[in-house]
Coordinates of C-alpha atoms in Angstrom, one line a residue:
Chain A
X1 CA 94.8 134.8 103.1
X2 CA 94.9 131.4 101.6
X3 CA 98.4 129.7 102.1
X4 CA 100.4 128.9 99.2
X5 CA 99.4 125.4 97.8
X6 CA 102.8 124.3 97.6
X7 CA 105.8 126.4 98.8
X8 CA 109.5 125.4 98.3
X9 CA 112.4 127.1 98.6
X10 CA 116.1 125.5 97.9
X11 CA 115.6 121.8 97.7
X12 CA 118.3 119.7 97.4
X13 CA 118.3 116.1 98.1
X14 CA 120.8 113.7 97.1
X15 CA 121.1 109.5 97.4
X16 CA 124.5 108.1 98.6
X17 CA 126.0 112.0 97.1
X18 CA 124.4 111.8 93.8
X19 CA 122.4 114.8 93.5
X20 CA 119.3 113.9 92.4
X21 CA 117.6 117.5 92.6
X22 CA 119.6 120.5 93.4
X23 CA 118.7 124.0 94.3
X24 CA 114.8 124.0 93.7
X25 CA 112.6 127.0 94.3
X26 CA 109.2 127.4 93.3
X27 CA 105.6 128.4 94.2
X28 CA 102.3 127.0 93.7
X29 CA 98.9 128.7 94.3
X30 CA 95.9 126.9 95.7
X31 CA 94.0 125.7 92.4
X32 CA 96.4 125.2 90.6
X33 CA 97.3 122.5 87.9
X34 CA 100.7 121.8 87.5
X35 CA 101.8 119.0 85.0
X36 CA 105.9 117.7 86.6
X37 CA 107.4 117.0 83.3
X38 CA 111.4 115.7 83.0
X39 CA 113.3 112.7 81.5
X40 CA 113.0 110.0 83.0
X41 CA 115.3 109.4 86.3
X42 CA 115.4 113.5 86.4
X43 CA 113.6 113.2 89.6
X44 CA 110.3 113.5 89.3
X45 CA 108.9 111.1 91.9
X46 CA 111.8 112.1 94.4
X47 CA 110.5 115.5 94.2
X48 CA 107.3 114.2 94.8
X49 CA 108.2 112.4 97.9
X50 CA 109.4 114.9 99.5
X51 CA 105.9 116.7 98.7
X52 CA 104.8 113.8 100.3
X53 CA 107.1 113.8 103.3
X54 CA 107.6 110.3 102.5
X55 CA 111.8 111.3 102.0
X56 CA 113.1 114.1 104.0
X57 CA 115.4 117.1 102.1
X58 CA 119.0 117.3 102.4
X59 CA 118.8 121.3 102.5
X60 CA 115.8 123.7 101.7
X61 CA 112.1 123.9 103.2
X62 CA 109.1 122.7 102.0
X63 CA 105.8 124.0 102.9
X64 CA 102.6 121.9 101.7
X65 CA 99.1 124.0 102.2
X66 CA 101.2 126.1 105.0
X67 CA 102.4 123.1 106.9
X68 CA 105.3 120.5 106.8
X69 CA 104.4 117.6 104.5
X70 CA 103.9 115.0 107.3
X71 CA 101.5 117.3 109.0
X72 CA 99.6 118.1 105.8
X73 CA 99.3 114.8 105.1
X74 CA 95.5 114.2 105.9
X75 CA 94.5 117.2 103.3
X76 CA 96.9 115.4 100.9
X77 CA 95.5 112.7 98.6
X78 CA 98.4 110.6 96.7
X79 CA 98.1 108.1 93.7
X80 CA 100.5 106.4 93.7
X81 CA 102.6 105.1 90.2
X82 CA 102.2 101.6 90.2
X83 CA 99.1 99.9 90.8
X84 CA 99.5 96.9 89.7
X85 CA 101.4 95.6 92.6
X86 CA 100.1 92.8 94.4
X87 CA 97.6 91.8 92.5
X88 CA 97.1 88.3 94.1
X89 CA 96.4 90.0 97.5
X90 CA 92.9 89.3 99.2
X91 CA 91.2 92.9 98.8
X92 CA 88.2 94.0 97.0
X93 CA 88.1 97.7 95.3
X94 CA 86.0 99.1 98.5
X95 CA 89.0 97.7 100.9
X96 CA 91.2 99.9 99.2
X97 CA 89.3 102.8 99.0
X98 CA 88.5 102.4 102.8
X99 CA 92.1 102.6 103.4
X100 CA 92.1 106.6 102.1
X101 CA 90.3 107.0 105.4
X102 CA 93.0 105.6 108.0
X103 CA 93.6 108.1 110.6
X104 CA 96.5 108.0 113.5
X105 CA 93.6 108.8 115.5
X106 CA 91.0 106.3 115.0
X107 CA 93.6 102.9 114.9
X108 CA 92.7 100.0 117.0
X109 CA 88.9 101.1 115.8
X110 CA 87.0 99.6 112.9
X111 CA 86.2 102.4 110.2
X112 CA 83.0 104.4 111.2
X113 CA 79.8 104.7 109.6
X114 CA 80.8 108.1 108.0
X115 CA 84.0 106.5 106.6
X116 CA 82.1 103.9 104.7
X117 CA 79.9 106.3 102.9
X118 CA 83.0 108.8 102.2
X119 CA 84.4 105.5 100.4
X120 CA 81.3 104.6 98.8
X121 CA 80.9 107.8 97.6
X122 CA 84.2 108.1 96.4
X123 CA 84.3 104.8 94.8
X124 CA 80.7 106.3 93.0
X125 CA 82.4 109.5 91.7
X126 CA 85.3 107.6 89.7
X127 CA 82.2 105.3 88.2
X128 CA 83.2 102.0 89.9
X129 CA 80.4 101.8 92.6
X130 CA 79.6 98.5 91.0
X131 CA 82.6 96.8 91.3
X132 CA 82.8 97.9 94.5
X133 CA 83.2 94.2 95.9
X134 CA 85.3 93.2 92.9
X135 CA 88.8 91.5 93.4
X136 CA 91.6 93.8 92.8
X137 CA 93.2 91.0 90.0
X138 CA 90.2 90.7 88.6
X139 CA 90.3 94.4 87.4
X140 CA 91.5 96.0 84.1
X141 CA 94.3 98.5 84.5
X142 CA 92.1 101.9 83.6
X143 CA 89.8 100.2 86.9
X144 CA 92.4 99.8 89.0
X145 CA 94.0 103.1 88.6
X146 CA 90.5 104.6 89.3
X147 CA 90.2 102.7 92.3
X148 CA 93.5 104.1 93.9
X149 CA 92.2 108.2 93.0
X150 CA 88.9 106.8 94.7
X151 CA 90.9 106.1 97.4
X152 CA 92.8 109.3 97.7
X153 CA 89.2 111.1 97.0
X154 CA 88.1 109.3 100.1
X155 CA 90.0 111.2 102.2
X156 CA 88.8 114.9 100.5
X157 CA 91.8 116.1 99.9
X158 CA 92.5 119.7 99.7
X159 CA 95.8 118.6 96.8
X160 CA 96.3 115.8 95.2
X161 CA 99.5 114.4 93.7
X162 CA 99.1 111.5 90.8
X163 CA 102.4 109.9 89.7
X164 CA 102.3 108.7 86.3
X165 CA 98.7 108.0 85.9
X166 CA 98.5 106.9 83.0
X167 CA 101.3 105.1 82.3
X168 CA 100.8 101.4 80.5
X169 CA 96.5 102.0 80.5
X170 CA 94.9 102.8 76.9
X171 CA 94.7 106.6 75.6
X172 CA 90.8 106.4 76.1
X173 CA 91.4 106.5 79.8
X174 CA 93.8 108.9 79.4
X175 CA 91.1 111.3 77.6
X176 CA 88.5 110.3 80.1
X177 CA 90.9 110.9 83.7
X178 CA 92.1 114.4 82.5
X179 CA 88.7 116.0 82.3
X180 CA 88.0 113.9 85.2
X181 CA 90.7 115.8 87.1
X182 CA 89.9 119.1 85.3
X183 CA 86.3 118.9 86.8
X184 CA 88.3 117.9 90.5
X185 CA 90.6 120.9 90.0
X186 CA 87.5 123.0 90.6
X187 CA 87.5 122.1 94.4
X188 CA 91.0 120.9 94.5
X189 CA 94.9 121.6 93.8
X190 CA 96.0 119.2 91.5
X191 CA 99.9 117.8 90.6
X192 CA 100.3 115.5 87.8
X193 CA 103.7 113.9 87.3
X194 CA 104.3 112.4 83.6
X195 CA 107.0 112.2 81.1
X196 CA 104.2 112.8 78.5
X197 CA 104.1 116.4 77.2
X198 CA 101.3 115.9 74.6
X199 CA 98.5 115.8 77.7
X200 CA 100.1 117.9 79.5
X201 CA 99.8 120.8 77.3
X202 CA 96.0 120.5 76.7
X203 CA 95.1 120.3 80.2
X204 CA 96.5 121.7 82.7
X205 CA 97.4 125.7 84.2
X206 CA 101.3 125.4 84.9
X207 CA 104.3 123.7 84.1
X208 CA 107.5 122.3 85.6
X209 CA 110.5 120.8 84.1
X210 CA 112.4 118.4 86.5
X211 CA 116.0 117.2 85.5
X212 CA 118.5 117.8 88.8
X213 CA 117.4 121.5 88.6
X214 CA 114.0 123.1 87.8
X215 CA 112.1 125.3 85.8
X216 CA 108.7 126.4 86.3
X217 CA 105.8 128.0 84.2
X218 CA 102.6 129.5 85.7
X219 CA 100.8 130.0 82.3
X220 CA 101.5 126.4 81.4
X221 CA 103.7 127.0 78.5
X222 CA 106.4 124.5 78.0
X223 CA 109.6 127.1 76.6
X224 CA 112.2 125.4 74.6
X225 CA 114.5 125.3 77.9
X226 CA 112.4 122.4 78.8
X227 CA 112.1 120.8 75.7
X228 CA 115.9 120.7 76.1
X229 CA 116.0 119.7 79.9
X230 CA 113.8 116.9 78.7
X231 CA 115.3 116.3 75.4
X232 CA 113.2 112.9 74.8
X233 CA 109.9 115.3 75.4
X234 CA 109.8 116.5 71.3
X235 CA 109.3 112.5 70.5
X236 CA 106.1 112.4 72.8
X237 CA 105.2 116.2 71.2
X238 CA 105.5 114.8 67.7
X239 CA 103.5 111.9 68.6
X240 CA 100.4 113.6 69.8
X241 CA 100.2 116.1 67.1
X242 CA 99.9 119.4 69.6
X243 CA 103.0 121.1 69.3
X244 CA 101.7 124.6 68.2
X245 CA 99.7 124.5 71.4
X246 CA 102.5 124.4 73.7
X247 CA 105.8 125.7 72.0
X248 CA 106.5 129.3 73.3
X249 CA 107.1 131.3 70.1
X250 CA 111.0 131.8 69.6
X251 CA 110.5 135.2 68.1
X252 CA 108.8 136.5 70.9
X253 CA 111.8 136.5 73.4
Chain B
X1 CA 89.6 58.1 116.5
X2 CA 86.9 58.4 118.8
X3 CA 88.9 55.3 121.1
X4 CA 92.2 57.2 120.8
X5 CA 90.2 60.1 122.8
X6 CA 90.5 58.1 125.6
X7 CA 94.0 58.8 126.6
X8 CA 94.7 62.6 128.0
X9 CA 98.2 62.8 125.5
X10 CA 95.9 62.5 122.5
X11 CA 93.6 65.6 124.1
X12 CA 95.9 67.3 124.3
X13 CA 97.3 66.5 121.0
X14 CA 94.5 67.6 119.4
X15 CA 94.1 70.9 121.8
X16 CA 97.2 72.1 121.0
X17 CA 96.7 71.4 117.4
X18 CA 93.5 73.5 117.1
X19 CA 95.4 76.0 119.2
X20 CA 97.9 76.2 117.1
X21 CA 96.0 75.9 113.4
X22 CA 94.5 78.9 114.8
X23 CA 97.4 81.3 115.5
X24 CA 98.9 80.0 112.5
X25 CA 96.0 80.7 110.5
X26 CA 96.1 84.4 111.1
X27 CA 100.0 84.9 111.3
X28 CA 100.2 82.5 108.5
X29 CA 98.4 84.8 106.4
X30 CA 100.3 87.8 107.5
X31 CA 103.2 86.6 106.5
X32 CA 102.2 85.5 103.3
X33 CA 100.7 89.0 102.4
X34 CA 103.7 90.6 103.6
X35 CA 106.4 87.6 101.9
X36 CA 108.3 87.4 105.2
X37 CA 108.1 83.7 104.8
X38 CA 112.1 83.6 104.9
X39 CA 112.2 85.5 108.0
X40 CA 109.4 83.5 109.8
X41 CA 111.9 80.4 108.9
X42 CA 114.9 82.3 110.1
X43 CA 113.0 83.0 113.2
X44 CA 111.8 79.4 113.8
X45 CA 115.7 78.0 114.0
X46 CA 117.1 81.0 116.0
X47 CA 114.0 79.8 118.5
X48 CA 116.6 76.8 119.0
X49 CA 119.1 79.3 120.7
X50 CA 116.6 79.5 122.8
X51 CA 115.6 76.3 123.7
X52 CA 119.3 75.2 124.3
X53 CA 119.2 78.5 126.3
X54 CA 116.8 77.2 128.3
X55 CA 117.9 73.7 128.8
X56 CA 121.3 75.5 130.3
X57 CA 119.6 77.8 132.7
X58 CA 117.5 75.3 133.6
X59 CA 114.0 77.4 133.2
X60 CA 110.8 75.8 130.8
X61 CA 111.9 75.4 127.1
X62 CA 108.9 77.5 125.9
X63 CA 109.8 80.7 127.7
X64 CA 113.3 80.5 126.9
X65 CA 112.5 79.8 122.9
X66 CA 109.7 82.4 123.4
X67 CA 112.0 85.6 125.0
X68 CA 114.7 84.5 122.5
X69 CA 112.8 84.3 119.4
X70 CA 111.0 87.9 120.1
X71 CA 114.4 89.2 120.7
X72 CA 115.6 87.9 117.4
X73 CA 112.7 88.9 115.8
X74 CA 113.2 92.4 116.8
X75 CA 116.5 92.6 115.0
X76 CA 115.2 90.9 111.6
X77 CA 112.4 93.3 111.8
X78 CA 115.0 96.7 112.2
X79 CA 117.5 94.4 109.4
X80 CA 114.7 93.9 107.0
X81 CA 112.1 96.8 107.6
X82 CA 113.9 99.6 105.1
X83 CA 115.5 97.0 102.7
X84 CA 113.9 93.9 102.6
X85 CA 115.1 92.3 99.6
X86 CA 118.2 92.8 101.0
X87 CA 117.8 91.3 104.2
X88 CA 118.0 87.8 103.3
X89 CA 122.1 87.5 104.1
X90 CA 121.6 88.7 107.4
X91 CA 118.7 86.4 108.1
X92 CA 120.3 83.3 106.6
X93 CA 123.3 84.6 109.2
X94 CA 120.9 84.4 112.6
X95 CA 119.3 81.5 111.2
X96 CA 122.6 79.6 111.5
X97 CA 124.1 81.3 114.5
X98 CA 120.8 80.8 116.4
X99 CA 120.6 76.9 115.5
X100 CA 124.6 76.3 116.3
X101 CA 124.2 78.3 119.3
X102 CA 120.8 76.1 120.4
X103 CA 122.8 72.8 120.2
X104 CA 126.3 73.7 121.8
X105 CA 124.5 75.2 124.5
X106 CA 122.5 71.7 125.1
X107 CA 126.1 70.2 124.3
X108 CA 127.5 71.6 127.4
X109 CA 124.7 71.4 129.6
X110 CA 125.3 68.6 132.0
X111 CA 122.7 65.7 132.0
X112 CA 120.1 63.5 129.6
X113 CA 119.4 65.1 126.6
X114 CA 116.4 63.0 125.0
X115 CA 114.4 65.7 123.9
X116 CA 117.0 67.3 121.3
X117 CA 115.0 65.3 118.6
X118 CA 110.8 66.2 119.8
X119 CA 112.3 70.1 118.6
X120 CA 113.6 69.7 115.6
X121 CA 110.3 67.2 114.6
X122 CA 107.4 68.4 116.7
X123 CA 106.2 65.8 119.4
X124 CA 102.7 66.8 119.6
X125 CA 101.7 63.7 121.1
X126 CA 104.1 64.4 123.8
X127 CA 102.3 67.5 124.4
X128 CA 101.8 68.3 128.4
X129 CA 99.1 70.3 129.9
X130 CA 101.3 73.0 130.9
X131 CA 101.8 73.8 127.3
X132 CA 98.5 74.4 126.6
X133 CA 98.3 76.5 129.3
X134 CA 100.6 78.2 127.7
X135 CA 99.1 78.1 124.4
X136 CA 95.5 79.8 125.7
X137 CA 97.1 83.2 126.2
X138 CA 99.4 83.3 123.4
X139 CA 96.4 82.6 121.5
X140 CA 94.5 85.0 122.9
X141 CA 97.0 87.7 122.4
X142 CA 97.6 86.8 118.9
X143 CA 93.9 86.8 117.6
X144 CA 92.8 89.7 119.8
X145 CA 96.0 92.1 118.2
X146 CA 94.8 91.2 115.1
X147 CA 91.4 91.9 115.6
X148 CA 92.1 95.3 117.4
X149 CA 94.5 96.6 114.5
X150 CA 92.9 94.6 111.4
X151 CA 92.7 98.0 109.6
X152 CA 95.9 99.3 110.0
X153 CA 98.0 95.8 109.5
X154 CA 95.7 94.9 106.5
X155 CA 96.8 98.8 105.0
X156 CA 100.4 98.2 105.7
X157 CA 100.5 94.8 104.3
X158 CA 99.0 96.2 101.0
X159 CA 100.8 99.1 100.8
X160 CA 103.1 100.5 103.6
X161 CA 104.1 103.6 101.8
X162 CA 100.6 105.2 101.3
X163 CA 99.7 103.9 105.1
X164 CA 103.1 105.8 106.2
X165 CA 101.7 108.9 104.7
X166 CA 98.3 108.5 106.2
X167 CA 100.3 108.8 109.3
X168 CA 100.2 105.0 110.8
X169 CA 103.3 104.0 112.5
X170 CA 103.9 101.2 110.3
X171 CA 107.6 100.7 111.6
X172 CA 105.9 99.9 114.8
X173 CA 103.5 97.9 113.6
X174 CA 106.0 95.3 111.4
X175 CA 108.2 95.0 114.3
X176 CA 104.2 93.8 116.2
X177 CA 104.0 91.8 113.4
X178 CA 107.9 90.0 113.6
X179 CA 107.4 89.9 117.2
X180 CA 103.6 87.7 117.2
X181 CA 105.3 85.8 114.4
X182 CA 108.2 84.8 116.9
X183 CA 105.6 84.0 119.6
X184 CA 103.8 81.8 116.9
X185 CA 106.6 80.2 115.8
X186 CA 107.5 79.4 119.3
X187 CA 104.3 77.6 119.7
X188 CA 104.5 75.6 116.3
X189 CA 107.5 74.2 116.9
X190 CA 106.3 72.3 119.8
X191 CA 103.6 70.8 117.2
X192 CA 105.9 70.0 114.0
X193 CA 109.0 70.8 115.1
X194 CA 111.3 73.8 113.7
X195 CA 112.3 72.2 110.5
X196 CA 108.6 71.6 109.1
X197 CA 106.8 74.9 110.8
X198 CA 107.3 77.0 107.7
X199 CA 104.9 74.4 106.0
X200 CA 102.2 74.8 108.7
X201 CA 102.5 78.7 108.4
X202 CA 102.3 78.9 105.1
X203 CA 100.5 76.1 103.3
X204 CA 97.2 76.8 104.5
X205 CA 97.1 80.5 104.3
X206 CA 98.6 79.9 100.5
X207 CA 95.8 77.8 99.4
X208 CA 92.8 79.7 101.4
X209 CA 94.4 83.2 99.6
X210 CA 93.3 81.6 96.3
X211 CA 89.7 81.3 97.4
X212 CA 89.2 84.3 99.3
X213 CA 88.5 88.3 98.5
X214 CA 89.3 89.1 102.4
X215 CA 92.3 89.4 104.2
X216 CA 89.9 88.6 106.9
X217 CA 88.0 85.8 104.9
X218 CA 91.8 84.3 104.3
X219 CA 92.6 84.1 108.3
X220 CA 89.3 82.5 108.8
X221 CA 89.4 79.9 106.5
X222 CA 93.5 79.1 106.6
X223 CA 92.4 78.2 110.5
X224 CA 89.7 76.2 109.4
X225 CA 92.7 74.3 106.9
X226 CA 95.2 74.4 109.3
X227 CA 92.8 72.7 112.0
X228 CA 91.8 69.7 109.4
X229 CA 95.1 69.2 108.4
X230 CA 96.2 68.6 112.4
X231 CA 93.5 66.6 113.1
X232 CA 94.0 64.5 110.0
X233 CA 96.9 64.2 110.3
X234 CA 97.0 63.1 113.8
X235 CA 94.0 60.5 112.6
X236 CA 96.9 59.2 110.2
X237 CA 99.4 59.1 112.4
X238 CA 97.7 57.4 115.4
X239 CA 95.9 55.0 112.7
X240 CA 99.4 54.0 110.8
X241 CA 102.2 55.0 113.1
X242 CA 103.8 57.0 111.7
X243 CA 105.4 60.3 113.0
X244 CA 102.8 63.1 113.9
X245 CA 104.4 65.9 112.5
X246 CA 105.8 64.7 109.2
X247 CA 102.3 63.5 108.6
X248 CA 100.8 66.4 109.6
X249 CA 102.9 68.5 106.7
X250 CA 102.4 65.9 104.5
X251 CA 98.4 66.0 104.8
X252 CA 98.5 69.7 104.6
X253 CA 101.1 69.0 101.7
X254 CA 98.6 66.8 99.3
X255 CA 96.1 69.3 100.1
X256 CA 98.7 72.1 98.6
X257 CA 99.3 69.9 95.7
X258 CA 95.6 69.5 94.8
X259 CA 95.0 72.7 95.1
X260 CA 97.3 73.7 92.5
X261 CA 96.1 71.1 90.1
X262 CA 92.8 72.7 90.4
X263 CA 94.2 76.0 89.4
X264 CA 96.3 74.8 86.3
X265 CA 92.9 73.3 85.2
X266 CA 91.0 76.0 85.5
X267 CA 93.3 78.0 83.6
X268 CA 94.1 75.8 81.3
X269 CA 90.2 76.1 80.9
X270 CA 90.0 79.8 80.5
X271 CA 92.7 79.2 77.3
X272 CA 90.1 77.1 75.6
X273 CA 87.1 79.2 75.9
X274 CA 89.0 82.2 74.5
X275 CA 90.2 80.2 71.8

């Protein structure tokens, strides 16, 4: 049997004693995917680094793909939130893709010949093959941010975790990455953090709610609990015009 | 130029120039990428505890800079490696401490003490053999490490948190990094002198970052800078007198400024072709 895609049970993690998430317990199947929604500062991208193993848990276990995060971490691909860091540095889009492909196990070498044409083809799939050579700064934010899921493609990850993707890059990109990562979900677990509901809802199989504590959905529904955990949510709901999609009928309880 | 060739000092002068233009190049750009220019400074005037160190115990001024500065370097690197934008007391704190400690130590060590000056202003002229015997190695060391783990510190430089997850030691490797900086350092100061080596480590990577889409292509051509600007400014010097190292900064220091011009023109360039 497959292992779970993402297993935890009682998470708790605090910084200098504030309790940032408390008491978390949920399970994700392999193809899965699950849209993290929550206020901002609820603790989405902690929870998230600890998927990551990048921050380790106060209390509670966390299995990634049947393993501890750090051990998962080459059947992990991770897009990070910000890409617009460093956008002076000397790289070019291929450099960066490359870098999905650093092993423990190959350093002190130069990246092989198969590592190249996992980048390339990476860098093809997202549609930037011909900017592959292309200064980071000289690339629009919708470019950039395919770029970086080239780069965690490169690696064929078995899950992928994308923080934000879409945050400050034009709704036709938006449109365009979430049937990108629909298609991707085929072959791969996907987990989308965002604070925006409205794509959310359209597009993916399960929900969670991060504010301190959490609460999950497997059939992707987003119950009126969350819309309160998240109370700015209903603004972004309004906004995209989709909330008979989503809203859990209060009757039905 | 070709007269001043004549005398051994100014072989060496320009050996040790290339030598160091060429360490500098590569760290240079490190630390640029990695804005641990600070620290690199901090390092630089600790390296006097260790010269005065040296002058006390009575062993070569290089070795004792060179074990002292890696030392320091070591705890910069565990100071500033989790919180680097709060590091900056602490390094402003060893900066001092190393310096004060440098000259009370040369204070109370008995004897003639002429060559306080030649490492707080570089005396490359004043360069002996056994320096650049020195020099070879360090150089060596320095371009081969970078060579070895380009990947790796050009992934951590870019984004350490993604190549932590990808499972590179990148703690390890930015204490590598502080350490070969400390070594370099140690070597530049014998060229400019402490006060004026941040200029040599950083001008010439800053300007060849502009023109370059490599981190690899940036090393190259900083060395190529950093090696003009020596032997200019050696040229100057020799030519007009002056002192080698100030005009050595001050070469590499015009260069910098047209540069920059260049870049404000071109911009100002772009505005009018979009308007």
């Amino acid at each position: 049997m497959k292992p779970d895609a993402i297993q935890v049970r009682n998470l708790s993690f605090s910084y200098d004693k504030t309790a940032i998430l408390q008491d978390i317990t949920f399970t994700l199947k392999q193809g899965d995917f699950l849209g993290i929604i929550g206020p901002n500062g609820g603790g989405k991208t902690t929870l998230l680094k600890l998927l990551l193993g990048i921050l380790a848990p106060d209390k509670g276990e966390i299995l990634v793909l049947g393993e501890a995060p750090h051990d998962a971490k080459h059947r992990i691909g991770y897009v990070p939130q910000h890409t617009d860091f460093n956008l002076r540095f000397p790289v070019s889009a291929i450099d960066i893709v490359l870098m999905g492909r650093l092993r423990r196990s190959s350093i002190g070498r130069p990246y092989s010949r198969k590592d190249r044409s996992n980048a390339e083809k990476a860098l093809d799939r997202v549609g930037m093959a011909e900017y592959r050579h292309t200064h980071i700064g000289e690339l629009s934010g919708g470019q950039r941010q395919r770029v970086f899921i080239a780069r965690a493609l490169a690696a064929m990850p078995e899950i992928f975790f994308l923080d934000e993707p879409t945050a400050g890059i034009d709704p036709h990109f938006e449109t365009d990455l979430f049937s990108f990562l629909k298609e991707l979900n085929k072959e791969a677990t996907i987990v989308v953090v965002t604070h925006d509901i409205g794509v959310i809802s359209s597009n993916v199989k399960s929900v969670a709610c991060v504010n301190r504590t959490m609460i999950f959905h497997e059939q992707g529904k987003i119950t009126p609990e969350m819309i309160d955990m998240a109370y700015q949510c209903p603004v972004d709901l309004v906004a995209h015009g989709l909330p008979h999609r989503v809203f859990a009928d209060h009757e039905e309880k | 130029m070709c007269e001043a060739l004549q005398f051994e000092f100014m072989r060496n002068a320009l050996l040790a120039g290339i030598l160091v233009s060429i360490s500098c190049g590569i760290i240079g750009s490190l630390v640029v990428v990695n804005r641990i220019v600070f620290i690199s400074g901090g390092l630089a005037h600790a390296a006097y505890g260790g010269i005065g160190l040296a002058f006390f115990t009575g062993t070569p001024p290089i070795l004792g800079a060179a074990l002292f500065s890696v030392a320091f370097s070591m705890i910069m690197a565990a100071v500033s490696f989790k919180n680097r934008h709060r590091a900056d007391t602490i390094i402003g704190v060893i900066w001092a401490v190393g310096m004060a400690l440098g000259i009370i130590l040369i204070d109370i060590t008995p004897g003639y003490n002429v060559d306080l000056m030649s490492y707080l202003f570089g005396s490359i002229l004043a360069v002996p053999k056994s320096d650049i015997w020195y020099m070879i190695p360090l150089d060596i060391i320095i371009v081969s490490s970078v060579v070895i783990l380009y990947k790796e510190f050009l992934a951590m430089s870019y984004d350490e948190e993604f190549t932590f997850i990808a499972g590179i030691p990148v703690r390890l490797l930015y204490f590598f990094l502080l350490g070969m900086t400390a070594l370099c350092v140690v070597m530049v100061i014998r060229v400019v002198g402490l006060i004026l080596v941040i200029a040599l480590l950083t001008i010439p990577p800053y300007i060849a970052e502009k023109y370059t889409r490599s981190l690899g292509r940036m090393m190259a051509l900083a060395c190529l800078l950093g090696i003009l600007f020596t032997v200019l400014g050696l040229w100057l010097s020799y030519s007009y007198n002056l002192t080698s190292g100030a005009t050595i900064v001050m070469v590499a220091a015009v260069a910098f400024f047209i540069s920059q011009s260049f870049e404000i023109t071109k911009k100002r360039n772009k505005i009018k072709v979009r308007k």
